[in-house]
Amino acid sequence: MINSVRSLLVLCAMLFVGFAQSADLSGITSKEAVTALRTTLTKGADAAVSNLGKADGFLGNPAVRIKLPDFLENSKGMLKMVGMGSQLDQMEVSMNRAAEAAVPQAKAVLKKTIQNMTVEDAKQVLGGGDTAVTDFFRSKSQADLYTQLLPIVKSKTAQVGLAQQYNALADKGSRFGLVKSEDANLEGYVTNKALDALFLMVAEEEKAIRANPVAAGSAVLKKVFGSMK
């Protein structure tokens, strides 16, 4: 573990060319850097789960509302003409309700990832772009999150008979290149969209903290991110 402030600065300069020249990190310790990143992730995760894991967290938010897979969305007008409008609407509602139910289960995985963050991890993302912390977070937790959320999504979509019909139809369509492979399974499609929304929310929180660390109400965030301006 690197305890020397000088060593941390040298390593940061090597990893992020040009960044160290414009930021004053001389007063930041390794412990403070890790604490700042953990705090950022905790705030982002809490905000994301709180905003998404509730009634209309997806359905009522145009930025994250899960739409029908492309091949259905593009055919929506025609399908409505043949009397399938209500079924499509029901499917879209059920997808979003499934995501809303699944997202709260992400908290345990997110917290574990945060607690496992090391000084080495902090060096990798300290001086990155506006969403560098979120990007790191996603790379470390996405696979586990998918495994955690998928069974809940399956349980919720199974309550709608169209889920099974969709998978059978999409599977045939994917064999002929009519349906994207990632859209061929309704449960997988919804789970991936839920994760996209989750990390979008985390990223928005990170950008807000970087832009105004004082408003985050944390002394260490003010010190670390404030020094990068």
PDB file of C-alpha atoms in Angstrom, residues 23 27 36 41 48 52 67 76-77 87 116 136-137 142-143 150 154 159 167-168 171 188 190 199 214 219 222:
ATOM      1  CA  ALA A  23      -4.606  19.756 -10.217  1.00  0.00           C
ATOM      2  CA  GLY A  27      -2.481  17.716   0.399  1.00  0.00           C
ATOM      3  CA  ALA A  36     -13.634  10.069  -1.474  1.00  0.00           C
ATOM      4  CA  LEU A  41     -20.017   5.441  -5.093  1.00  0.00           C
ATOM      5  CA  ALA A  48     -29.858   5.260  -8.041  1.00  0.00           C
ATOM      6  CA  LEU A  52     -35.373   3.532  -9.585  1.00  0.00           C
ATOM      7  CA  LYS A  67     -39.166   0.471 -24.281  1.00  0.00           C
ATOM      8  CA  LYS A  76     -45.921  -1.294 -33.053  1.00  0.00           C
ATOM      9  CA  GLY A  77     -48.193   0.589 -35.439  1.00  0.00           C
ATOM     10  CA  GLN A  87     -50.872  -6.725 -25.241  1.00  0.00           C
ATOM     11  CA  ASN A 116     -13.505  -3.852  -1.691  1.00  0.00           C
ATOM     12  CA  PHE A 136     -14.804   1.483 -12.704  1.00  0.00           C
ATOM     13  CA  PHE A 137     -17.779   0.539 -10.542  1.00  0.00           C
ATOM     14  CA  GLN A 142     -21.941  -5.694 -13.618  1.00  0.00           C
ATOM     15  CA  ALA A 143     -21.598  -9.478 -13.902  1.00  0.00           C
ATOM     16  CA  LEU A 150     -32.102 -11.773 -13.418  1.00  0.00           C
ATOM     17  CA  LYS A 154     -37.772 -13.633 -14.545  1.00  0.00           C
ATOM     18  CA  GLN A 159     -46.544 -13.378 -14.510  1.00  0.00           C
ATOM     19  CA  ASN A 167     -39.010 -15.508 -26.262  1.00  0.00           C
ATOM     20  CA  ALA A 168     -40.233 -18.166 -28.669  1.00  0.00           C
ATOM     21  CA  ASP A 171     -35.633 -16.805 -30.881  1.00  0.00           C
ATOM     22  CA  GLY A 188     -32.126 -10.708 -20.282  1.00  0.00           C
ATOM     23  CA  VAL A 190     -34.986  -6.140 -19.195  1.00  0.00           C
ATOM     24  CA  PHE A 199     -25.340   3.107 -13.798  1.00  0.00           C
ATOM     25  CA  VAL A 214     -19.253  21.365  -1.478  1.00  0.00           C
ATOM     26  CA  ALA A 219     -15.393  17.277   3.890  1.00  0.00           C
ATOM     27  CA  LYS A 222     -14.759  18.792  -0.929  1.00  0.00           C
TER      28      LYS A 222
END
